[in-house]
Amino acid sequence: MPPFDPSALAFATRAVHAGTAPDPATGARAQPIYFTNGFVFESNEQAADIFAMRATGFSYSRGSNPTVAALERRVASLEGAKAAVAVSSGQSAMLLVLLTLMQAGDAYVSAARLFGGSLGLMRRLETRYGLTPQFTRGLNPEDFEAAITDKTRVIVCESIVNPCGTVVDIAGVAAVARRHGLPLVVDNTLASPALIRPIEYGADIVVHSTSKFLSGSGTVIGGIVCDAGRFDWKATGRYNLINEPWPDYEGLVVSDRFPETAFAVACRLFGLRDLGPGLSPMNAFLTLTGIETLPLRMERHCANARAVAAFLKAHPKVAWVSYPSLPGQAGEAVANRYVPNGAGSIFTFALKGGEQAALDFISGLELISHLVNIGEIKSLAIHPATTTHRQLRDDEKAAACVGPETVRLSIGLETIEDLIADIEQALAKLP
């Protein structure tokens, strides 16, 4: 019989077990919550070695904590990454990625369709810190290639676009990134690793807002950055935090000391030790607990979303539905390739009655909550044009499928007949 290999376990088994084990001190099977800000050192030498990165260990919970580390190991396992760094929010995760890879004067190619918070962050970083986003015209690989210049340092996209639900050809974009020697960053929040594992398609870095599907409960905020561990950082001659000596760490060159996890280490040193957006151990524990049911939840999310989208598409008061898993929808072929069981549970649709109809529809819902989050067990609705994407120009809103007539739905786990009945009664109230 071959020896036990945890990495060979199936995805659903790793969602339950990866990153944790019975507590050696007490035998507790659940991951303990280590509510402490500091950790006692065994000696002066150990303290010095940990702070100089000559040894691994816990020193201060801003940089690492045993409960948070368990979450990092679990998500890294599910995404197929060599290492992960958990932070206080998804927004912090994207910020750490951009700041670790770039310095003032650098640029990066980004999909024009992104979560509104990411777009807002990118524009603020450009005006205040000189990090220039080069937005694509579309979402095809050739659109990303056309936007690259000699100042480009990284490519950024989402696996499933928030909020329109479009599935991106990750392998195609990854091929573009490889041709130009650039790392590809994929925000996998809307898919979760239960639907898409971007590293398998060539992504180098994966980020999540763990506040969404990973935790699933709508109770916590968190983010995580996953390092595939295969990008050749040294070959580029760029990325000073990874390839140049750190004077405050005795001349440490991260890519030399940690060749397989160089990006994750640089993120932790700069992002957590310097900037400080550490994740609470309680939030890490709750997210670990949520991940245990992720595979089951995603099956129900997708099945419900497909049924709701089909109902809306056939309704006479609905102008269009943006859910690529429906037959005949734009992007259907790409969705069928990457997510044959359904393109997640977040999508947009437009009402023929315009903005007022969209607002009245949301107000008329009784079961579905008017709430800005996504990826929860409960179904949620929001008007993106006046909330999550309000900072976009009108033409940008139209391109992102978030015009004034548009509603975003995040479909939960309720019985599908109840969800459709609520949507139907809200539509019936419209003129």
mmCIF file of C-alpha atoms in Angstrom, residues 26-410:
data_model
loop_
_atom_site.group_PDB
_atom_site.id
_atom_site.type_symbol
_atom_site.label_atom_id
_atom_site.label_comp_id
_atom_site.label_asym_id
_atom_site.label_seq_id
_atom_site.Cartn_x
_atom_site.Cartn_y
_atom_site.Cartn_z
ATOM 1 C CA THR A 26 -5.088 18.900 23.887
ATOM 2 C CA GLY A 27 -6.327 16.522 21.206
ATOM 3 C CA ALA A 28 -8.907 19.076 20.055
ATOM 4 C CA ARG A 29 -10.099 18.149 16.560
ATOM 5 C CA ALA A 30 -11.323 21.625 15.628
ATOM 6 C CA GLN A 31 -8.629 24.165 14.806
ATOM 7 C CA PRO A 32 -7.883 26.134 18.026
ATOM 8 C CA ILE A 33 -8.310 29.898 17.969
ATOM 9 C CA TYR A 34 -5.052 31.437 19.139
ATOM 10 C CA PHE A 35 -6.193 34.723 20.646
ATOM 11 C CA THR A 36 -2.797 36.189 21.423
ATOM 12 C CA ASN A 37 -0.874 39.065 19.939
ATOM 13 C CA GLY A 38 2.573 37.712 20.832
ATOM 14 C CA PHE A 39 4.432 34.440 21.355
ATOM 15 C CA VAL A 40 7.111 33.596 23.941
ATOM 16 C CA PHE A 41 10.558 32.916 22.501
ATOM 17 C CA GLU A 42 12.665 30.004 23.691
ATOM 18 C CA SER A 43 15.842 32.071 23.606
ATOM 19 C CA ASN A 44 17.383 35.339 22.488
ATOM 20 C CA GLU A 45 18.876 33.494 19.533
ATOM 21 C CA GLN A 46 15.498 32.175 18.415
ATOM 22 C CA ALA A 47 13.941 35.649 18.603
ATOM 23 C CA ALA A 48 16.734 37.140 16.528
ATOM 24 C CA ASP A 49 16.606 34.346 13.961
ATOM 25 C CA ILE A 50 12.841 34.676 13.447
ATOM 26 C CA PHE A 51 13.031 38.435 12.994
ATOM 27 C CA ALA A 52 15.959 38.109 10.564
ATOM 28 C CA MET A 53 14.100 35.417 8.546
ATOM 29 C CA ARG A 54 16.795 32.861 9.344
ATOM 30 C CA ALA A 55 14.210 30.643 11.044
ATOM 31 C CA THR A 56 10.465 30.160 10.868
ATOM 32 C CA GLY A 57 8.212 30.672 13.854
ATOM 33 C CA PHE A 58 5.563 32.901 15.377
ATOM 34 C CA SER A 59 6.543 36.200 16.915
ATOM 35 C CA TYR A 60 3.643 38.672 16.610
ATOM 36 C CA SER A 61 0.170 38.008 15.222
ATOM 37 C CA ARG A 62 0.291 40.894 12.766
ATOM 38 C CA GLY A 63 2.745 38.856 10.705
ATOM 39 C CA SER A 64 1.544 35.338 11.437
ATOM 40 C CA ASN A 65 -0.681 33.430 13.839
ATOM 41 C CA PRO A 66 -1.258 29.662 14.101
ATOM 42 C CA THR A 67 -4.990 29.923 13.345
ATOM 43 C CA VAL A 68 -4.372 32.213 10.394
ATOM 44 C CA ALA A 69 -1.565 29.932 9.197
ATOM 45 C CA ALA A 70 -3.999 26.997 9.140
ATOM 46 C CA LEU A 71 -6.306 28.990 6.863
ATOM 47 C CA GLU A 72 -3.361 29.885 4.615
ATOM 48 C CA ARG A 73 -2.391 26.217 4.301
ATOM 49 C CA ARG A 74 -5.952 25.167 3.490
ATOM 50 C CA VAL A 75 -6.572 27.756 0.773
ATOM 51 C CA ALA A 76 -3.118 27.136 -0.706
ATOM 52 C CA SER A 77 -3.972 23.441 -0.915
ATOM 53 C CA LEU A 78 -7.321 24.078 -2.581
ATOM 54 C CA GLU A 79 -5.815 26.508 -5.114
ATOM 55 C CA GLY A 80 -2.748 24.369 -5.819
ATOM 56 C CA ALA A 81 -0.403 27.094 -4.541
ATOM 57 C CA LYS A 82 2.952 26.747 -2.798
ATOM 58 C CA ALA A 83 2.038 29.329 -0.124
ATOM 59 C CA ALA A 84 -0.631 31.838 0.851
ATOM 60 C CA VAL A 85 -0.807 35.046 2.885
ATOM 61 C CA ALA A 86 -4.079 35.901 4.643
ATOM 62 C CA VAL A 87 -5.011 39.530 5.226
ATOM 63 C CA SER A 88 -7.818 41.619 6.664
ATOM 64 C CA SER A 89 -9.928 42.002 3.499
ATOM 65 C CA GLY A 90 -10.081 41.256 -0.206
ATOM 66 C CA GLN A 91 -9.285 44.897 -0.876
ATOM 67 C CA SER A 92 -6.126 44.527 1.223
ATOM 68 C CA ALA A 93 -5.191 41.442 -0.776
ATOM 69 C CA MET A 94 -5.343 43.314 -4.076
ATOM 70 C CA LEU A 95 -3.497 46.286 -2.575
ATOM 71 C CA LEU A 96 -0.669 44.054 -1.310
ATOM 72 C CA VAL A 97 -0.274 42.401 -4.694
ATOM 73 C CA LEU A 98 -0.005 45.694 -6.561
ATOM 74 C CA LEU A 99 2.300 47.369 -4.055
ATOM 75 C CA THR A 100 4.588 44.349 -3.762
ATOM 76 C CA LEU A 101 5.053 44.054 -7.514
ATOM 77 C CA MET A 102 5.332 47.720 -8.470
ATOM 78 C CA GLN A 103 6.814 51.063 -7.541
ATOM 79 C CA ALA A 104 6.043 54.600 -8.688
ATOM 80 C CA GLY A 105 6.188 54.910 -12.463
ATOM 81 C CA ASP A 106 5.295 51.285 -13.186
ATOM 82 C CA ALA A 107 2.164 50.184 -15.031
ATOM 83 C CA TYR A 108 -0.004 47.082 -15.208
ATOM 84 C CA VAL A 109 -2.622 45.708 -17.571
ATOM 85 C CA SER A 110 -6.039 45.224 -16.031
ATOM 86 C CA ALA A 111 -9.326 43.966 -17.368
ATOM 87 C CA ALA A 112 -11.694 46.880 -17.840
ATOM 88 C CA ARG A 113 -14.450 44.887 -16.163
ATOM 89 C CA LEU A 114 -13.698 44.373 -12.475
ATOM 90 C CA PHE A 115 -15.254 44.675 -9.046
ATOM 91 C CA GLY A 116 -16.003 48.348 -8.453
ATOM 92 C CA GLY A 117 -13.834 48.456 -5.335
ATOM 93 C CA SER A 118 -10.836 47.209 -7.324
ATOM 94 C CA LEU A 119 -11.398 49.857 -9.983
ATOM 95 C CA GLY A 120 -11.626 52.562 -7.341
ATOM 96 C CA LEU A 121 -8.416 51.371 -5.691
ATOM 97 C CA MET A 122 -6.591 51.313 -9.013
ATOM 98 C CA ARG A 123 -7.551 54.873 -9.848
ATOM 99 C CA ARG A 124 -6.532 56.119 -6.418
ATOM 100 C CA LEU A 125 -3.160 54.382 -6.689
ATOM 101 C CA GLU A 126 -2.628 56.013 -10.058
ATOM 102 C CA THR A 127 -3.370 59.568 -8.973
ATOM 103 C CA ARG A 128 -1.570 59.394 -5.626
ATOM 104 C CA TYR A 129 1.287 56.931 -6.187
ATOM 105 C CA GLY A 130 1.935 56.758 -9.933
ATOM 106 C CA LEU A 131 0.905 53.132 -10.506
ATOM 107 C CA THR A 132 -0.810 53.266 -13.887
ATOM 108 C CA PRO A 133 -3.577 50.814 -14.883
ATOM 109 C CA GLN A 134 -3.653 50.042 -18.606
ATOM 110 C CA PHE A 135 -7.265 48.939 -19.056
ATOM 111 C CA THR A 136 -8.153 46.492 -21.805
ATOM 112 C CA ARG A 137 -10.838 47.189 -24.403
ATOM 113 C CA GLY A 138 -12.391 43.743 -23.883
ATOM 114 C CA LEU A 139 -11.826 40.459 -22.092
ATOM 115 C CA ASN A 140 -10.250 38.372 -24.855
ATOM 116 C CA PRO A 141 -6.546 37.425 -24.652
ATOM 117 C CA GLU A 142 -5.732 39.700 -27.580
ATOM 118 C CA ASP A 143 -7.218 42.647 -25.670
ATOM 119 C CA PHE A 144 -4.737 42.050 -22.855
ATOM 120 C CA GLU A 145 -1.822 41.717 -25.273
ATOM 121 C CA ALA A 146 -2.744 44.966 -27.036
ATOM 122 C CA ALA A 147 -2.544 46.911 -23.761
ATOM 123 C CA ILE A 148 1.002 45.827 -22.807
ATOM 124 C CA THR A 149 3.835 48.379 -22.974
ATOM 125 C CA ASP A 150 7.448 48.420 -21.802
ATOM 126 C CA LYS A 151 6.250 49.806 -18.462
ATOM 127 C CA THR A 152 3.894 46.888 -17.794
ATOM 128 C CA ARG A 153 4.846 44.795 -14.770
ATOM 129 C CA VAL A 154 1.804 42.534 -14.209
ATOM 130 C CA ILE A 155 -1.541 41.488 -15.702
ATOM 131 C CA VAL A 156 -4.691 41.468 -13.566
ATOM 132 C CA CYS A 157 -8.119 39.938 -14.243
ATOM 133 C CA GLU A 158 -10.975 38.123 -12.535
ATOM 134 C CA SER A 159 -11.861 34.486 -13.238
ATOM 135 C CA ILE A 160 -15.581 35.303 -13.212
ATOM 136 C CA VAL A 161 -16.245 39.014 -13.618
ATOM 137 C CA ASN A 162 -18.053 40.901 -10.870
ATOM 138 C CA PRO A 163 -20.896 41.641 -11.419
ATOM 139 C CA CYS A 164 -21.792 40.513 -14.950
ATOM 140 C CA GLY A 165 -20.734 36.871 -14.481
ATOM 141 C CA THR A 166 -18.584 36.683 -17.626
ATOM 142 C CA VAL A 167 -16.008 33.866 -17.484
ATOM 143 C CA VAL A 168 -12.506 34.904 -18.598
ATOM 144 C CA ASP A 169 -10.280 32.698 -20.773
ATOM 145 C CA ILE A 170 -7.586 32.385 -18.105
ATOM 146 C CA ALA A 171 -5.385 30.020 -20.114
ATOM 147 C CA GLY A 172 -5.420 32.421 -23.051
ATOM 148 C CA VAL A 173 -4.498 35.411 -20.896
ATOM 149 C CA ALA A 174 -1.825 33.324 -19.133
ATOM 150 C CA ALA A 175 -0.248 32.526 -22.515
ATOM 151 C CA VAL A 176 -0.047 36.269 -23.218
ATOM 152 C CA ALA A 177 1.575 36.854 -19.825
ATOM 153 C CA ARG A 178 4.173 34.138 -20.459
ATOM 154 C CA ARG A 179 5.103 35.553 -23.864
ATOM 155 C CA HIS A 180 5.884 38.891 -22.253
ATOM 156 C CA GLY A 181 7.526 37.563 -19.078
ATOM 157 C CA LEU A 182 4.802 38.984 -16.833
ATOM 158 C CA PRO A 183 3.068 37.443 -13.814
ATOM 159 C CA LEU A 184 -0.688 36.894 -14.119
ATOM 160 C CA VAL A 185 -2.849 37.791 -11.110
ATOM 161 C CA VAL A 186 -6.374 36.346 -11.031
ATOM 162 C CA ASP A 187 -9.051 37.411 -8.569
ATOM 163 C CA ASN A 188 -10.891 34.129 -8.033
ATOM 164 C CA THR A 189 -13.473 35.410 -5.560
ATOM 165 C CA LEU A 190 -16.598 34.784 -7.642
ATOM 166 C CA ALA A 191 -15.573 31.295 -8.735
ATOM 167 C CA SER A 192 -13.833 30.004 -5.595
ATOM 168 C CA PRO A 193 -11.474 27.054 -6.076
ATOM 169 C CA ALA A 194 -14.518 24.779 -6.088
ATOM 170 C CA LEU A 195 -15.339 26.012 -9.612
ATOM 171 C CA ILE A 196 -12.052 27.298 -11.067
ATOM 172 C CA ARG A 197 -8.449 26.865 -9.962
ATOM 173 C CA PRO A 198 -6.625 29.531 -11.989
ATOM 174 C CA ILE A 199 -3.149 28.150 -11.245
ATOM 175 C CA GLU A 200 -4.085 25.045 -13.244
ATOM 176 C CA TYR A 201 -4.606 27.362 -16.245
ATOM 177 C CA GLY A 202 -1.357 29.295 -15.858
ATOM 178 C CA ALA A 203 -2.038 31.983 -13.242
ATOM 179 C CA ASP A 204 0.914 32.933 -11.033
ATOM 180 C CA ILE A 205 -0.947 34.676 -8.203
ATOM 181 C CA VAL A 206 -4.534 34.164 -7.030
ATOM 182 C CA VAL A 207 -6.403 36.487 -4.697
ATOM 183 C CA HIS A 208 -9.723 36.134 -2.861
ATOM 184 C CA SER A 209 -12.040 38.141 -0.777
ATOM 185 C CA THR A 210 -12.630 35.381 1.766
ATOM 186 C CA SER A 211 -15.682 37.350 2.930
ATOM 187 C CA LYS A 212 -17.613 35.777 0.046
ATOM 188 C CA PHE A 213 -17.894 32.113 -0.912
ATOM 189 C CA LEU A 214 -14.967 30.826 1.161
ATOM 190 C CA SER A 215 -16.579 31.818 4.455
ATOM 191 C CA GLY A 216 -20.104 31.802 3.029
ATOM 192 C CA SER A 217 -21.839 33.010 6.161
ATOM 193 C CA GLY A 218 -21.820 36.767 5.714
ATOM 194 C CA THR A 219 -20.254 37.183 9.145
ATOM 195 C CA VAL A 220 -16.555 37.909 8.512
ATOM 196 C CA ILE A 221 -14.220 40.060 6.430
ATOM 197 C CA GLY A 222 -10.950 38.721 5.075
ATOM 198 C CA GLY A 223 -8.695 38.263 2.059
ATOM 199 C CA ILE A 224 -5.946 35.961 0.909
ATOM 200 C CA VAL A 225 -3.092 35.960 -1.638
ATOM 201 C CA CYS A 226 -1.905 32.640 -3.102
ATOM 202 C CA ASP A 227 1.522 32.181 -4.712
ATOM 203 C CA ALA A 228 1.756 29.456 -7.368
ATOM 204 C CA GLY A 229 5.519 29.376 -6.787
ATOM 205 C CA ARG A 230 6.569 28.916 -10.393
ATOM 206 C CA PHE A 231 7.125 32.381 -11.849
ATOM 207 C CA ASP A 232 10.816 33.030 -12.582
ATOM 208 C CA TRP A 233 11.237 36.311 -10.734
ATOM 209 C CA LYS A 234 15.010 36.433 -11.171
ATOM 210 C CA ALA A 235 14.843 36.159 -14.970
ATOM 211 C CA THR A 236 13.033 39.481 -15.328
ATOM 212 C CA GLY A 237 15.468 41.831 -13.590
ATOM 213 C CA ARG A 238 12.452 43.633 -12.111
ATOM 214 C CA TYR A 239 10.501 43.455 -8.839
ATOM 215 C CA ASN A 240 12.906 45.025 -6.370
ATOM 216 C CA LEU A 241 11.189 43.678 -3.232
ATOM 217 C CA ILE A 242 11.750 40.158 -4.526
ATOM 218 C CA ASN A 243 15.137 40.436 -6.257
ATOM 219 C CA GLU A 244 17.080 43.152 -4.433
ATOM 220 C CA PRO A 245 18.623 43.020 -0.923
ATOM 221 C CA TRP A 246 16.575 44.146 2.067
ATOM 222 C CA PRO A 247 18.979 46.223 4.223
ATOM 223 C CA ASP A 248 16.794 45.760 7.317
ATOM 224 C CA TYR A 249 17.044 41.956 6.941
ATOM 225 C CA GLU A 250 20.847 41.773 6.691
ATOM 226 C CA GLY A 251 20.837 41.942 2.901
ATOM 227 C CA LEU A 252 18.240 39.206 2.440
ATOM 228 C CA VAL A 253 17.364 38.584 -1.225
ATOM 229 C CA VAL A 254 13.953 36.944 -1.109
ATOM 230 C CA SER A 255 14.207 35.144 -4.455
ATOM 231 C CA ASP A 256 17.518 33.567 -3.373
ATOM 232 C CA ARG A 257 16.449 32.465 0.106
ATOM 233 C CA PHE A 258 12.886 31.425 -0.805
ATOM 234 C CA PRO A 259 12.901 30.493 -4.513
ATOM 235 C CA GLU A 260 9.576 28.597 -4.467
ATOM 236 C CA THR A 261 7.617 31.099 -2.375
ATOM 237 C CA ALA A 262 9.383 34.376 -3.150
ATOM 238 C CA PHE A 263 6.251 36.394 -3.865
ATOM 239 C CA ALA A 264 4.417 35.153 -0.757
ATOM 240 C CA VAL A 265 7.425 35.962 1.440
ATOM 241 C CA ALA A 266 7.775 39.459 -0.029
ATOM 242 C CA CYS A 267 4.039 39.998 0.539
ATOM 243 C CA ARG A 268 4.382 38.960 4.164
ATOM 244 C CA LEU A 269 7.466 41.069 4.868
ATOM 245 C CA PHE A 270 6.220 44.215 3.165
ATOM 246 C CA GLY A 271 2.489 43.698 3.412
ATOM 247 C CA LEU A 272 2.064 42.386 6.930
ATOM 248 C CA ARG A 273 5.198 43.462 8.801
ATOM 249 C CA ASP A 274 5.351 46.950 7.247
ATOM 250 C CA LEU A 275 1.785 47.835 6.218
ATOM 251 C CA GLY A 276 0.026 45.705 8.802
ATOM 252 C CA PRO A 277 -3.381 44.482 7.476
ATOM 253 C CA GLY A 278 -3.301 41.265 9.507
ATOM 254 C CA LEU A 279 -6.298 38.924 9.739
ATOM 255 C CA SER A 280 -8.016 38.271 13.065
ATOM 256 C CA PRO A 281 -7.650 34.655 14.261
ATOM 257 C CA MET A 282 -11.420 34.548 14.900
ATOM 258 C CA ASN A 283 -12.108 35.510 11.293
ATOM 259 C CA ALA A 284 -9.606 32.883 10.156
ATOM 260 C CA PHE A 285 -11.373 30.239 12.265
ATOM 261 C CA LEU A 286 -14.814 31.133 10.910
ATOM 262 C CA THR A 287 -13.498 31.063 7.359
ATOM 263 C CA LEU A 288 -11.898 27.656 7.918
ATOM 264 C CA THR A 289 -15.237 26.393 9.167
ATOM 265 C CA GLY A 290 -17.021 27.823 6.145
ATOM 266 C CA ILE A 291 -14.616 26.223 3.680
ATOM 267 C CA GLU A 292 -15.526 22.785 5.002
ATOM 268 C CA THR A 293 -18.875 23.018 3.177
ATOM 269 C CA LEU A 294 -17.637 24.968 0.129
ATOM 270 C CA PRO A 295 -17.974 22.142 -2.452
ATOM 271 C CA LEU A 296 -21.544 21.370 -1.384
ATOM 272 C CA ARG A 297 -22.552 25.017 -1.266
ATOM 273 C CA MET A 298 -21.179 25.822 -4.708
ATOM 274 C CA GLU A 299 -23.207 23.035 -6.296
ATOM 275 C CA ARG A 300 -26.422 24.505 -4.862
ATOM 276 C CA HIS A 301 -25.380 28.100 -5.627
ATOM 277 C CA CYS A 302 -24.849 27.255 -9.311
ATOM 278 C CA ALA A 303 -28.011 25.189 -9.683
ATOM 279 C CA ASN A 304 -30.144 27.922 -8.117
ATOM 280 C CA ALA A 305 -28.478 30.690 -10.136
ATOM 281 C CA ARG A 306 -29.024 28.876 -13.415
ATOM 282 C CA ALA A 307 -32.727 28.395 -12.619
ATOM 283 C CA VAL A 308 -33.233 32.025 -11.568
ATOM 284 C CA ALA A 309 -31.371 33.325 -14.621
ATOM 285 C CA ALA A 310 -33.482 31.158 -16.940
ATOM 286 C CA PHE A 311 -36.687 32.428 -15.292
ATOM 287 C CA LEU A 312 -35.609 36.044 -15.676
ATOM 288 C CA LYS A 313 -34.515 35.584 -19.288
ATOM 289 C CA ALA A 314 -38.015 34.409 -20.182
ATOM 290 C CA HIS A 315 -39.835 37.187 -18.280
ATOM 291 C CA PRO A 316 -41.470 39.916 -20.429
ATOM 292 C CA LYS A 317 -40.316 42.759 -18.126
ATOM 293 C CA VAL A 318 -36.636 41.750 -18.378
ATOM 294 C CA ALA A 319 -34.518 43.234 -21.185
ATOM 295 C CA TRP A 320 -31.508 40.934 -20.860
ATOM 296 C CA VAL A 321 -29.693 38.567 -18.486
ATOM 297 C CA SER A 322 -25.907 38.284 -18.226
ATOM 298 C CA TYR A 323 -25.326 34.680 -17.160
ATOM 299 C CA PRO A 324 -23.089 32.819 -19.640
ATOM 300 C CA SER A 325 -24.154 29.326 -18.594
ATOM 301 C CA LEU A 326 -27.528 29.836 -20.269
ATOM 302 C CA PRO A 327 -27.826 28.535 -23.847
ATOM 303 C CA GLY A 328 -27.249 31.221 -26.444
ATOM 304 C CA GLN A 329 -25.677 33.713 -24.050
ATOM 305 C CA ALA A 330 -22.529 35.668 -24.891
ATOM 306 C CA GLY A 331 -19.476 33.851 -23.530
ATOM 307 C CA GLU A 332 -21.257 30.493 -23.397
ATOM 308 C CA ALA A 333 -18.374 28.554 -24.982
ATOM 309 C CA VAL A 334 -15.792 29.897 -22.512
ATOM 310 C CA ALA A 335 -18.136 29.253 -19.572
ATOM 311 C CA ASN A 336 -18.761 25.688 -20.714
ATOM 312 C CA ARG A 337 -15.003 25.119 -20.872
ATOM 313 C CA TYR A 338 -14.125 26.467 -17.432
ATOM 314 C CA VAL A 339 -17.334 25.994 -15.412
ATOM 315 C CA PRO A 340 -19.481 23.303 -17.059
ATOM 316 C CA ASN A 341 -21.664 23.018 -13.965
ATOM 317 C CA GLY A 342 -22.502 26.721 -13.810
ATOM 318 C CA ALA A 343 -20.803 30.126 -13.851
ATOM 319 C CA GLY A 344 -21.184 30.786 -10.154
ATOM 320 C CA SER A 345 -24.153 32.538 -8.600
ATOM 321 C CA ILE A 346 -23.544 36.247 -9.230
ATOM 322 C CA PHE A 347 -24.972 37.867 -12.334
ATOM 323 C CA THR A 348 -26.769 40.969 -13.604
ATOM 324 C CA PHE A 349 -30.024 41.526 -15.446
ATOM 325 C CA ALA A 350 -31.724 44.616 -16.833
ATOM 326 C CA LEU A 351 -35.336 45.724 -16.572
ATOM 327 C CA LYS A 352 -37.160 47.218 -19.529
ATOM 328 C CA GLY A 353 -38.616 49.892 -17.247
ATOM 329 C CA GLY A 354 -35.188 51.461 -16.675
ATOM 330 C CA GLU A 355 -33.621 52.727 -13.463
ATOM 331 C CA GLN A 356 -36.834 53.269 -11.540
ATOM 332 C CA ALA A 357 -37.978 49.753 -12.329
ATOM 333 C CA ALA A 358 -34.649 48.379 -11.090
ATOM 334 C CA LEU A 359 -34.899 50.311 -7.837
ATOM 335 C CA ASP A 360 -38.567 49.384 -7.354
ATOM 336 C CA PHE A 361 -37.805 45.716 -8.032
ATOM 337 C CA ILE A 362 -35.195 45.661 -5.269
ATOM 338 C CA SER A 363 -37.555 47.445 -2.875
ATOM 339 C CA GLY A 364 -40.285 44.928 -3.679
ATOM 340 C CA LEU A 365 -38.276 41.852 -2.724
ATOM 341 C CA GLU A 366 -39.327 40.203 0.517
ATOM 342 C CA LEU A 367 -37.123 37.102 0.850
ATOM 343 C CA ILE A 368 -34.035 38.296 -1.013
ATOM 344 C CA SER A 369 -32.099 40.891 1.009
ATOM 345 C CA HIS A 370 -31.025 44.318 -0.274
ATOM 346 C CA LEU A 371 -27.364 43.982 0.697
ATOM 347 C CA VAL A 372 -24.030 44.853 -0.890
ATOM 348 C CA ASN A 373 -22.122 41.611 -0.185
ATOM 349 C CA ILE A 374 -22.074 38.551 -2.448
ATOM 350 C CA GLY A 375 -21.393 34.839 -2.091
ATOM 351 C CA GLU A 376 -23.473 34.275 1.023
ATOM 352 C CA ILE A 377 -25.824 31.448 1.893
ATOM 353 C CA LYS A 378 -28.645 34.011 1.711
ATOM 354 C CA SER A 379 -29.738 35.518 -1.624
ATOM 355 C CA LEU A 380 -28.910 39.201 -2.074
ATOM 356 C CA ALA A 381 -29.701 42.038 -4.491
ATOM 357 C CA ILE A 382 -28.095 45.429 -5.155
ATOM 358 C CA HIS A 383 -28.252 48.291 -7.675
ATOM 359 C CA PRO A 384 -24.596 48.539 -8.811
ATOM 360 C CA ALA A 385 -24.916 51.824 -10.692
ATOM 361 C CA THR A 386 -25.628 53.730 -7.477
ATOM 362 C CA THR A 387 -23.529 51.616 -5.077
ATOM 363 C CA THR A 388 -20.632 49.281 -5.945
ATOM 364 C CA HIS A 389 -19.897 50.799 -9.385
ATOM 365 C CA ARG A 390 -21.144 54.342 -8.860
ATOM 366 C CA GLN A 391 -17.695 55.833 -9.556
ATOM 367 C CA LEU A 392 -17.682 54.623 -13.188
ATOM 368 C CA ARG A 393 -18.554 56.822 -16.132
ATOM 369 C CA ASP A 394 -21.835 56.049 -17.904
ATOM 370 C CA ASP A 395 -20.078 54.372 -20.850
ATOM 371 C CA GLU A 396 -18.006 52.271 -18.436
ATOM 372 C CA LYS A 397 -21.150 51.212 -16.578
ATOM 373 C CA ALA A 398 -22.747 50.123 -19.827
ATOM 374 C CA ALA A 399 -19.635 48.132 -20.820
ATOM 375 C CA ALA A 400 -19.596 46.438 -17.411
ATOM 376 C CA CYS A 401 -23.310 45.538 -17.631
ATOM 377 C CA VAL A 402 -24.154 47.799 -14.690
ATOM 378 C CA GLY A 403 -26.217 50.533 -16.315
ATOM 379 C CA PRO A 404 -29.002 52.316 -14.397
ATOM 380 C CA GLU A 405 -31.542 49.651 -15.419
ATOM 381 C CA THR A 406 -29.383 46.834 -14.013
ATOM 382 C CA VAL A 407 -29.761 44.693 -10.880
ATOM 383 C CA ARG A 408 -27.053 42.401 -9.503
ATOM 384 C CA LEU A 409 -28.175 39.188 -7.835
ATOM 385 C CA SER A 410 -26.174 36.896 -5.571
#
